[in-house]
Coordinates of C-alpha atoms (C1' of nucleotides) in Angstrom, one line a residue:
Chain A
M1 CA 110.2 126.5 109.6
T2 CA 111.2 123.0 108.5
E3 CA 113.6 123.1 105.6
I4 CA 112.7 120.7 102.9
R5 CA 115.3 119.2 100.6
L6 CA 114.3 117.5 97.4
Y7 CA 116.2 115.7 94.7
N8 CA 115.7 117.5 91.4
T9 CA 116.0 115.3 88.4
A10 CA 116.7 118.4 86.3
T11 CA 119.8 119.2 88.2
R12 CA 120.6 115.7 89.4
S13 CA 121.1 116.9 92.9
K14 CA 119.3 117.3 96.2
Q15 CA 118.5 121.0 96.8
L16 CA 116.8 123.2 99.3
F17 CA 113.2 123.6 98.3
K18 CA 112.2 127.3 98.0
P19 CA 108.6 127.8 96.8
L20 CA 108.0 130.5 94.4
D21 CA 105.1 131.6 96.6
P22 CA 105.2 130.2 100.1
N23 CA 101.5 131.0 100.4
N24 CA 100.7 128.9 97.5
V25 CA 103.0 125.9 96.9
R26 CA 102.0 124.4 93.6
M27 CA 102.6 120.8 92.5
Y28 CA 101.6 118.9 89.3
V29 CA 101.7 115.1 89.0
C30 CA 101.0 113.2 85.9
G31 CA 98.0 111.0 86.6
P32 CA 96.7 107.9 85.0
T33 CA 95.3 107.1 81.6
V34 CA 91.9 106.0 82.6
Y35 CA 91.4 103.0 80.3
D36 CA 91.1 100.3 83.1
R37 CA 91.7 99.5 86.7
A38 CA 94.8 100.9 88.3
H39 CA 97.5 98.3 88.6
L40 CA 99.8 98.2 91.6
G41 CA 102.5 100.2 89.8
N42 CA 100.1 103.0 89.4
A43 CA 99.9 103.3 93.1
R44 CA 103.5 104.2 93.6
P45 CA 103.5 107.8 92.4
V46 CA 100.1 108.3 94.1
I47 CA 101.6 107.3 97.5
V48 CA 104.9 109.0 96.9
F49 CA 103.4 112.4 96.0
D50 CA 100.6 112.1 98.5
T51 CA 103.3 111.8 101.1
L52 CA 105.0 114.9 99.7
Y53 CA 101.6 116.7 99.6
R54 CA 101.1 115.9 103.2
L55 CA 104.6 117.1 104.2
L56 CA 104.0 120.4 102.3
R57 CA 100.7 120.9 104.0
H58 CA 102.3 120.2 107.3
V59 CA 105.1 122.7 106.8
H60 CA 103.3 125.4 104.8
G61 CA 99.8 124.9 106.1
P62 CA 96.9 122.9 104.5
D63 CA 95.5 126.0 102.8
H64 CA 98.8 127.0 101.1
V65 CA 99.4 124.0 98.9
T66 CA 97.7 123.3 95.5
Y67 CA 98.1 119.8 94.1
V68 CA 97.0 119.0 90.6
R69 CA 96.8 115.5 89.3
N70 CA 95.2 114.9 85.9
F71 CA 93.2 112.2 84.3
T72 CA 94.1 111.3 80.7
D73 CA 90.9 110.4 79.1
V74 CA 92.0 110.8 75.5
D75 CA 93.3 107.4 74.6
D76 CA 93.0 104.7 72.0
K77 CA 92.4 101.9 74.6
I78 CA 89.4 103.9 75.9
N79 CA 88.2 104.3 72.4
A80 CA 88.6 100.6 71.8
T81 CA 86.6 99.7 74.8
A82 CA 83.9 102.1 73.8
M83 CA 83.8 100.7 70.2
A84 CA 83.6 97.2 71.5
R85 CA 80.7 98.1 73.7
R86 CA 78.9 99.8 70.8
Q87 CA 79.4 96.7 68.7
A88 CA 78.0 94.6 71.5
G89 CA 74.8 96.8 71.3
A90 CA 75.4 99.3 74.0
P91 CA 73.2 102.4 73.5
G92 CA 74.5 105.9 73.0
S93 CA 77.0 107.7 70.8
L94 CA 80.6 106.8 70.7
E95 CA 81.4 110.0 72.6
Q96 CA 79.0 109.0 75.3
L97 CA 80.4 105.5 75.5
V98 CA 83.9 106.9 75.7
R99 CA 82.8 109.2 78.5
E100 CA 81.1 106.4 80.3
R101 CA 84.2 104.3 80.2
S102 CA 86.4 107.1 81.6
D103 CA 83.8 107.9 84.2
E104 CA 83.7 104.3 85.5
T105 CA 87.5 104.0 85.4
I106 CA 87.9 107.3 87.3
R107 CA 85.4 106.2 89.9
W108 CA 87.4 103.0 90.4
Y109 CA 90.6 104.9 90.6
R110 CA 89.3 107.2 93.3
E111 CA 87.9 104.3 95.3
D112 CA 91.2 102.4 95.2
M113 CA 93.4 105.4 95.9
D114 CA 91.2 106.5 98.8
R115 CA 91.8 103.1 100.3
L116 CA 95.5 103.7 100.1
G117 CA 95.1 106.7 102.3
A118 CA 95.9 109.1 99.5
L119 CA 94.3 112.5 99.9
R120 CA 92.3 113.8 96.9
P121 CA 94.4 116.4 95.0
T122 CA 93.1 120.0 95.0
H123 CA 92.2 119.6 91.3
E124 CA 91.8 116.5 89.2
P125 CA 91.4 117.8 85.7
R126 CA 90.3 115.7 82.8
A127 CA 92.1 116.2 79.5
T128 CA 88.8 116.3 77.5
E129 CA 87.7 119.3 79.5
Y130 CA 90.8 121.4 78.5
I131 CA 90.7 120.9 74.7
D132 CA 90.2 124.6 74.1
Q133 CA 93.3 125.4 76.1
M134 CA 95.3 122.8 74.2
V135 CA 94.2 124.2 70.9
A136 CA 95.1 127.7 72.0
L137 CA 98.5 126.5 73.2
I138 CA 99.2 124.7 69.9
A139 CA 98.2 127.7 67.9
D140 CA 100.6 129.8 70.0
L141 CA 103.4 127.4 69.3
I142 CA 102.7 127.5 65.6
A143 CA 102.7 131.3 65.7
K144 CA 106.1 131.3 67.5
G145 CA 107.6 129.0 65.0
H146 CA 107.9 126.0 67.3
A147 CA 105.3 123.9 65.6
Y148 CA 104.0 123.2 62.1
E149 CA 101.1 121.7 60.3
A150 CA 101.5 118.7 58.0
E151 CA 98.9 116.4 56.5
G152 CA 96.3 117.3 59.1
H153 CA 98.8 116.8 62.0
V154 CA 100.5 119.5 64.0
L155 CA 104.0 118.6 65.0
F156 CA 106.4 120.2 67.5
R157 CA 109.6 121.3 65.9
V158 CA 112.1 119.8 68.4
R159 CA 115.1 121.5 66.8
S160 CA 113.6 124.8 67.6
Y161 CA 114.1 124.3 71.3
A162 CA 117.8 124.2 72.3
G163 CA 117.1 122.8 75.7
Y164 CA 115.6 119.6 74.4
G165 CA 117.0 116.6 76.1
R166 CA 118.4 118.4 79.2
L167 CA 116.0 116.7 81.6
S168 CA 116.7 113.2 80.5
G169 CA 120.4 113.8 79.7
R170 CA 120.2 113.0 76.0
S171 CA 121.2 114.8 72.9
V172 CA 118.8 114.9 70.0
D173 CA 121.5 113.4 67.7
D174 CA 122.1 110.4 70.0
M175 CA 118.4 109.7 70.2
I176 CA 118.0 109.7 66.5
A177 CA 121.0 107.3 66.2
G178 CA 119.4 104.9 68.6
A179 CA 115.8 105.4 67.6
R180 CA 113.8 102.3 66.9
V181 CA 110.7 104.1 65.9
E182 CA 109.4 104.3 62.4
V183 CA 109.4 107.9 61.3
A184 CA 106.3 109.4 59.7
P185 CA 107.1 110.8 56.3
F186 CA 105.6 114.2 56.9
K187 CA 107.9 115.0 59.8
E188 CA 110.5 117.6 59.2
D189 CA 112.8 115.9 61.7
P190 CA 112.5 112.3 63.1
M191 CA 112.3 113.6 66.7
D192 CA 109.3 115.9 66.1
F193 CA 106.3 114.8 68.0
V194 CA 102.6 115.1 67.6
L195 CA 100.6 117.9 69.2
W196 CA 97.4 117.3 67.2
K197 CA 96.3 114.5 65.0
P198 CA 93.3 114.0 62.8
S199 CA 90.4 111.8 63.9
G200 CA 88.3 109.8 61.5
D201 CA 84.6 109.6 61.9
D202 CA 84.9 106.5 64.0
L203 CA 87.0 108.2 66.6
P204 CA 86.3 111.0 69.2
G205 CA 87.4 114.3 67.8
W206 CA 87.1 118.1 68.4
G207 CA 87.0 120.9 66.0
S208 CA 90.2 122.9 65.5
P209 CA 91.9 125.2 63.0
W210 CA 93.6 122.1 61.6
G211 CA 90.4 120.1 61.2
R212 CA 88.6 117.6 63.4
G213 CA 91.0 115.8 65.5
R214 CA 92.4 115.1 68.9
P215 CA 95.4 116.2 71.0
G216 CA 98.6 114.3 71.3
W217 CA 99.5 113.0 74.7
H218 CA 102.0 115.5 75.9
I219 CA 100.2 118.8 75.3
E220 CA 97.5 118.1 77.8
C221 CA 99.8 118.4 80.8
S222 CA 101.3 121.6 79.5
A223 CA 97.8 123.1 79.0
M224 CA 96.3 121.9 82.3
S225 CA 99.2 122.9 84.5
Q226 CA 99.3 126.3 82.9
E227 CA 95.5 126.7 83.4
L228 CA 95.5 125.5 87.0
L229 CA 98.9 126.4 88.3
G230 CA 100.2 129.1 86.0
T231 CA 103.1 129.3 83.6
S232 CA 105.5 128.5 86.4
F233 CA 105.1 126.4 89.5
D234 CA 107.1 124.5 92.0
I235 CA 107.1 120.8 91.6
H236 CA 106.3 118.5 88.7
G237 CA 106.2 114.8 89.5
G238 CA 105.6 111.4 87.9
G239 CA 107.1 108.0 87.3
N240 CA 110.6 107.9 85.9
D241 CA 109.3 106.2 82.8
L242 CA 107.7 109.5 82.0
Q243 CA 111.0 111.4 82.1
F244 CA 111.4 110.7 78.4
P245 CA 109.7 111.5 76.3
H246 CA 106.6 112.8 78.1
H247 CA 108.3 115.3 80.5
E248 CA 110.9 116.3 78.0
N249 CA 108.2 117.1 75.5
E250 CA 106.1 118.9 78.2
I251 CA 109.1 121.1 79.0
A252 CA 109.7 121.9 75.3
Q253 CA 106.1 122.9 74.8
S254 CA 105.7 125.0 77.9
M255 CA 109.1 126.6 77.7
C256 CA 108.6 127.6 74.1
A257 CA 105.2 129.0 74.8
H258 CA 106.4 131.0 77.8
P259 CA 110.2 131.4 77.4
D260 CA 110.6 133.6 80.5
A261 CA 108.3 131.7 82.9
G262 CA 110.5 128.8 83.9
F263 CA 107.8 126.2 84.0
A264 CA 108.4 123.6 86.8
Q265 CA 111.2 124.4 89.3
V266 CA 111.7 120.9 90.7
W267 CA 111.3 117.7 88.8
M268 CA 110.7 114.5 90.8
H269 CA 110.5 111.0 89.5
N270 CA 109.7 107.8 91.4
E271 CA 111.4 104.5 90.5
M272 CA 109.4 101.6 89.2
L273 CA 107.7 98.8 91.1
Q274 CA 108.6 95.1 90.8
V275 CA 106.8 92.1 92.1
E276 CA 108.7 89.3 93.7
G277 CA 111.9 90.6 92.1
K278 CA 110.5 90.9 88.6
K279 CA 108.9 93.5 86.5
M280 CA 105.2 93.3 86.7
S281 CA 103.8 92.2 83.4
K282 CA 100.9 90.3 82.1
S283 CA 103.1 87.8 80.3
L284 CA 104.9 86.8 83.6
G285 CA 101.6 86.3 85.3
N286 CA 102.5 88.6 88.2
F287 CA 100.3 91.4 87.0
F288 CA 97.6 92.6 89.4
T289 CA 95.6 95.7 90.2
V290 CA 95.2 97.6 93.5
H291 CA 91.6 96.4 93.5
D292 CA 92.8 92.7 93.3
L293 CA 95.0 93.2 96.3
L294 CA 92.3 94.9 98.3
A295 CA 89.8 92.3 97.4
Q296 CA 92.2 89.6 98.6
G297 CA 92.1 91.2 102.0
V298 CA 95.3 93.2 101.9
P299 CA 94.4 96.5 103.6
G300 CA 95.2 99.8 102.0
E301 CA 97.3 100.8 105.0
V302 CA 99.4 97.6 104.5
I303 CA 100.0 98.4 100.9
R304 CA 101.0 102.0 101.8
F305 CA 103.3 100.9 104.5
V306 CA 105.1 98.5 102.2
F307 CA 105.5 101.2 99.7
L308 CA 106.9 103.7 102.2
G309 CA 109.4 101.1 103.3
T310 CA 111.5 101.7 100.2
H311 CA 112.8 105.1 99.2
Y312 CA 110.9 106.5 96.2
R313 CA 114.0 106.8 94.1
K314 CA 114.9 103.1 94.4
P315 CA 113.1 100.2 92.7
M316 CA 110.6 98.8 95.0
D317 CA 109.8 95.1 95.3
W318 CA 106.3 94.1 96.3
T319 CA 106.4 90.7 98.1
A320 CA 103.8 88.8 100.1
E321 CA 106.3 88.5 102.9
K322 CA 106.6 92.3 103.2
A323 CA 102.9 92.6 103.2
Q324 CA 102.7 90.1 106.1
G325 CA 105.3 92.0 108.1
A326 CA 103.6 95.3 107.4
R327 CA 100.3 93.9 108.7
R328 CA 101.9 92.7 111.9
T329 CA 103.7 96.0 112.6
L330 CA 100.7 98.2 111.9
K331 CA 98.5 96.0 114.0
K332 CA 100.8 96.3 116.9
W333 CA 101.0 100.1 116.5
Y334 CA 97.2 100.4 116.1
A335 CA 96.8 98.6 119.4
E336 CA 99.3 100.8 121.1
I337 CA 97.7 104.1 120.0
A338 CA 94.2 103.0 120.7
L339 CA 94.1 105.1 123.9
A340 CA 95.9 108.1 122.4
D341 CA 93.5 111.0 121.7
G342 CA 95.0 112.1 118.4
R343 CA 96.0 115.5 119.7
G344 CA 99.7 114.6 120.1
E345 CA 102.4 116.4 118.2
V346 CA 104.0 114.9 115.1
D347 CA 107.4 113.7 116.0
A348 CA 110.1 116.1 114.8
G349 CA 112.3 113.3 113.7
V350 CA 109.7 111.9 111.4
V351 CA 109.2 115.3 109.8
A352 CA 113.0 115.7 109.5
S353 CA 113.2 112.4 107.7
L354 CA 110.5 113.3 105.3
A355 CA 112.0 116.7 104.7
N356 CA 115.2 115.0 103.6
D357 CA 113.9 114.1 100.2
L358 CA 111.1 112.0 101.5
N359 CA 113.2 109.5 103.4
T360 CA 110.2 107.4 104.3
P361 CA 112.2 104.3 105.4
E362 CA 114.0 106.4 108.0
A363 CA 110.7 107.9 109.0
I364 CA 109.4 104.5 109.7
S365 CA 112.4 103.7 111.8
K366 CA 111.4 106.8 113.9
L367 CA 108.0 105.3 114.3
H368 CA 109.6 102.2 115.8
D369 CA 111.4 104.6 118.2
L370 CA 108.2 106.2 119.2
S371 CA 106.7 102.8 119.8
A372 CA 109.7 101.7 121.9
R373 CA 109.5 104.9 123.9
Q374 CA 105.8 104.4 124.4
D375 CA 105.0 107.8 123.1
W376 CA 101.6 106.8 121.9
H377 CA 100.4 110.4 121.2
G378 CA 103.4 111.1 119.0
L379 CA 103.1 107.8 117.3
R380 CA 99.5 108.4 116.5
A381 CA 100.1 111.9 115.1
S382 CA 103.0 110.7 113.1
L383 CA 101.1 107.8 111.6
R384 CA 98.5 110.3 110.7
L385 CA 101.0 112.5 108.9
L386 CA 102.2 109.5 106.9
G387 CA 98.7 108.6 105.9
L388 CA 98.8 105.3 107.7
I389 CA 95.8 106.1 109.8
G390 CA 92.8 108.4 109.3
R391 CA 90.6 109.7 112.0
N392 CA 90.2 106.2 113.5
V393 CA 92.1 103.0 113.7
P394 CA 91.0 100.9 110.6
D395 CA 88.5 98.2 111.3
W396 CA 90.7 95.4 110.1
A397 CA 93.2 96.1 112.9
G398 CA 90.6 96.3 115.7
D399 CA 89.3 93.3 117.5
S400 CA 88.5 90.9 114.8
P401 CA 84.8 90.8 114.2
V402 CA 84.0 87.4 115.5
D403 CA 80.6 85.8 115.7
A404 CA 79.3 85.0 119.2
N405 CA 79.6 81.3 118.5
T406 CA 83.3 81.4 117.8
T407 CA 83.9 83.6 120.8
A408 CA 82.1 81.3 123.1
L409 CA 83.9 78.3 121.7
I410 CA 87.3 79.9 122.2
E411 CA 86.5 81.0 125.7
A412 CA 85.2 77.6 126.6
L413 CA 88.3 75.9 125.3
L414 CA 90.5 78.4 127.1
V415 CA 88.7 77.6 130.4
E416 CA 89.2 73.9 129.7
R417 CA 92.9 74.5 129.0
A418 CA 93.2 76.4 132.3
E419 CA 91.6 73.6 134.2
A420 CA 93.8 71.0 132.5
R421 CA 96.9 73.0 133.4
R422 CA 95.7 73.3 137.0
N423 CA 95.2 69.6 137.1
K424 CA 98.6 69.0 135.5
D425 CA 96.9 67.3 132.5
F426 CA 99.6 68.7 130.2
A427 CA 98.8 66.4 127.4
R428 CA 95.3 67.9 127.0
A429 CA 96.6 71.4 127.7
D430 CA 99.3 71.1 125.0
Q431 CA 96.8 69.6 122.6
L432 CA 94.6 72.6 123.0
R433 CA 97.5 75.0 122.7
D434 CA 98.7 73.5 119.5
G435 CA 95.2 73.2 118.2
F436 CA 94.7 77.0 118.7
V437 CA 97.8 77.6 116.7
T438 CA 96.7 75.3 113.9
A439 CA 93.3 76.9 113.8
G440 CA 94.8 80.4 113.5
V441 CA 94.0 81.6 117.0
I442 CA 96.8 83.4 118.9
I443 CA 96.7 82.8 122.6
M444 CA 98.6 85.2 124.9
D445 CA 99.0 84.1 128.5
G446 CA 99.3 86.9 131.0
A447 CA 99.4 87.2 134.7
E448 CA 95.7 88.1 134.8
G449 CA 94.6 85.3 132.4
S450 CA 94.7 84.6 128.7
T451 CA 93.7 86.9 125.8
W452 CA 93.4 85.8 122.2
D453 CA 93.2 87.1 118.7
L454 CA 92.5 85.6 115.3
T455 CA 95.1 85.5 112.4
P456 CA 93.9 86.1 108.9
E457 CA 94.3 82.3 108.4
F458 CA 91.7 81.5 111.1
D459 CA 89.8 78.3 110.3
K460 CA 86.7 77.6 112.4
S461 CA 86.3 73.9 111.5
T462 CA 89.8 73.2 112.8
L463 CA 88.9 74.9 116.0
E464 CA 85.7 73.0 116.4
A465 CA 87.6 69.7 116.0
L466 CA 89.3 70.5 119.3
K467 CA 86.1 70.0 121.3
Chain B
rG1 C1' 123.7 100.8 70.1
rG2 C1' 122.4 105.5 73.2
rC3 C1' 121.0 107.5 78.1
rG4 C1' 120.3 106.8 83.2
rA5 C1' 119.9 104.2 88.0
rG6 C1' 121.8 100.7 91.2
rU7 C1' 125.1 96.5 93.7
rU8 C1' 125.0 97.3 102.1
rG9 C1' 124.8 91.6 107.4
rG10 C1' 120.4 85.4 106.6
rC11 C1' 116.3 88.7 104.4
rG12 C1' 114.3 93.7 103.8
rG13 C1' 116.3 98.5 104.0
rA14 C1' 118.5 103.6 105.6
rG15 C1' 123.0 106.2 106.1
rU16 C1' 127.9 108.2 106.9
rG17 C1' 135.2 110.3 105.2
rG18 C1' 136.8 108.0 111.4
rU19 C1' 131.6 106.2 117.5
rG20 C1' 128.6 99.4 112.5
rA21 C1' 120.3 103.0 111.7
rC22 C1' 115.9 100.4 111.9
rG23 C1' 112.6 96.0 111.0
rC24 C1' 112.1 90.7 110.3
rA25 C1' 114.5 86.1 111.1
rG26 C1' 118.4 83.8 114.3
rC27 C1' 121.1 83.2 118.9
rG28 C1' 121.5 83.9 124.6
rG29 C1' 118.7 85.2 129.1
rA30 C1' 114.2 86.5 132.1
rU31 C1' 109.3 84.5 132.2
rU32 C1' 106.5 79.6 131.4
rG33 C1' 104.7 72.8 133.6
rC34 C1' 106.7 73.1 128.2
rA35 C1' 105.5 76.9 124.8
rA36 C1' 103.5 81.4 122.5
rA37 C1' 103.3 86.5 123.5
rU38 C1' 106.3 90.0 126.2
rC39 C1' 110.9 92.1 128.2
rC40 C1' 116.4 92.3 128.3
rG41 C1' 120.8 91.3 125.6
rU42 C1' 123.2 89.8 121.0
rG43 C1' 125.2 91.0 114.6
rU44 C1' 133.1 92.6 113.4
rA45 C1' 127.7 93.9 106.0
rC46 C1' 129.0 97.6 102.7
rA47 C1' 130.1 93.7 94.3
rG48 C1' 135.7 93.3 92.6
rG49 C1' 140.2 96.1 91.5
rA50 C1' 143.1 100.6 91.6
rG51 C1' 143.6 105.7 93.3
rU52 C1' 143.0 110.2 96.7
rU53 C1' 143.5 110.4 102.2
rC54 C1' 146.4 109.9 108.6
rG55 C1' 141.9 107.0 107.7
rA56 C1' 136.8 105.0 102.6
rU57 C1' 131.4 101.3 102.9
rU58 C1' 131.1 106.8 102.1
rC59 C1' 135.2 110.7 97.1
rU60 C1' 137.6 109.5 91.9
rC61 C1' 138.5 105.9 88.0
rC62 C1' 138.1 101.0 85.9
rU63 C1' 135.7 96.1 85.7
rA64 C1' 131.6 92.7 86.6
rC65 C1' 126.6 92.1 87.3
rU66 C1' 121.4 93.9 87.8
rC67 C1' 117.5 97.1 86.4
rG68 C1' 114.9 101.1 83.9
rC69 C1' 114.1 104.3 79.6
rC70 C1' 114.8 105.0 74.3
rU71 C1' 107.4 101.8 72.1
rC72 C1' 101.1 107.6 74.4
rC73 C1' 103.4 101.5 80.5
rA74 C1' 103.5 105.2 86.7

RNA sequence: GGCGAGUUGGCGGAGUGGUGACGCAGCGGAUUGCAAAUCCGUGUACAGGAGUUCGAUUCUCCUACUCGCCUCCA
């Protein structure tokens, strides 16, 4: 069996991956807060951990991997949208409007991530459906002395967990020294964080032993992973911005509730995304969503390919130039594998690269090898493993859907050019050749005649001017 | 201020204690009326300094610079 090596943030080293139960490899990834469309940065962990999911399924068998990715649908921005809608006269209770907002955002998220070739996780739990488990977990933490109630809040007693700060390499004292956060007066210690907080009448809330309220952010992942994967499981993933405080707090909660279970064995964090060399932010004007990009005609496969071109633990720069290159490469490969039947074997080199801490850039270089060796079956199967092709070659890469008019016009102009060349009227022949280029038509002359294709920049009026 | 990550050829981007991935661009050749596409060939890069070593881009230390987190942003 293929040996998988993964970099474990918790030990800061790459180590051999040994599942607790090879018949049920379990992975939890922190999913989105569903307050709006997913931006491009949200796509990175999705693609990274989807690739890992595919690798695990390949190695252990599709039925022996359980992948959980949550939706966080308890959030002030969701509430704000719901309240704004109610003010605008939308019917229904606040709870219903909150639910509607999450529902539509989740639907968008799934549509967008599907387009990126990401498989749906085994479970996609919503935080609001696990409130009972969270309440039980919080009560357990209080009973064990790791949490306390104060002014309607329940807080986690950070000093009660000696391992706090291990994952992110911080000491509690250092963090307090450098803290820039205002400390709530009811906290025993500045580092203590909220497990449960009270909700006023104008906010969604649930009944609890501590009054009507809502959970803090971190407790949901502890509760849902425990419910769906057990008190210990194999891999926990997310963006490296979650390393602290989110994952640190998750560890504290889960380890204190189940001191002997071990919680997650391997912690994996993807680096952040940049756009044209800069952090993506609304103020810089380089902020866009996955949906924006798809709507502009950038195919999901192209986005995925660009992402896989950088190792997940390095910052990744999204550029228009990369997207263009990715489109060309994929289109070439799609044309090459058109005749492959899809029953080929996945290339061992591709698997080996992935098994080495998801070295996707190296895996892509192996795809280039397969293409150069004309191993179309292997290329197709390997593209499939990487999620760069589904059952069929995507429509955008096939023969461009061209209306009959345009086809006839191009064919006629090609005939004219062939005649001009035969008659040594090179002025006209070159005029047509250059005109095709300007119009966005690629002409490929071969021994048995000319073939053509349209670039995304194809412009029909420019072509018609050639007549 | 604290913690962490990084700095590889024109660009992107892997990797390794000693045979200089891979892609794009460029250059040379084949081909072409000239081109495009294609095919063949082609690159003496590892931030700076010191150290360890027979030998370092790869290990250690220092310096510079970049970036991320410390704010319920992946």
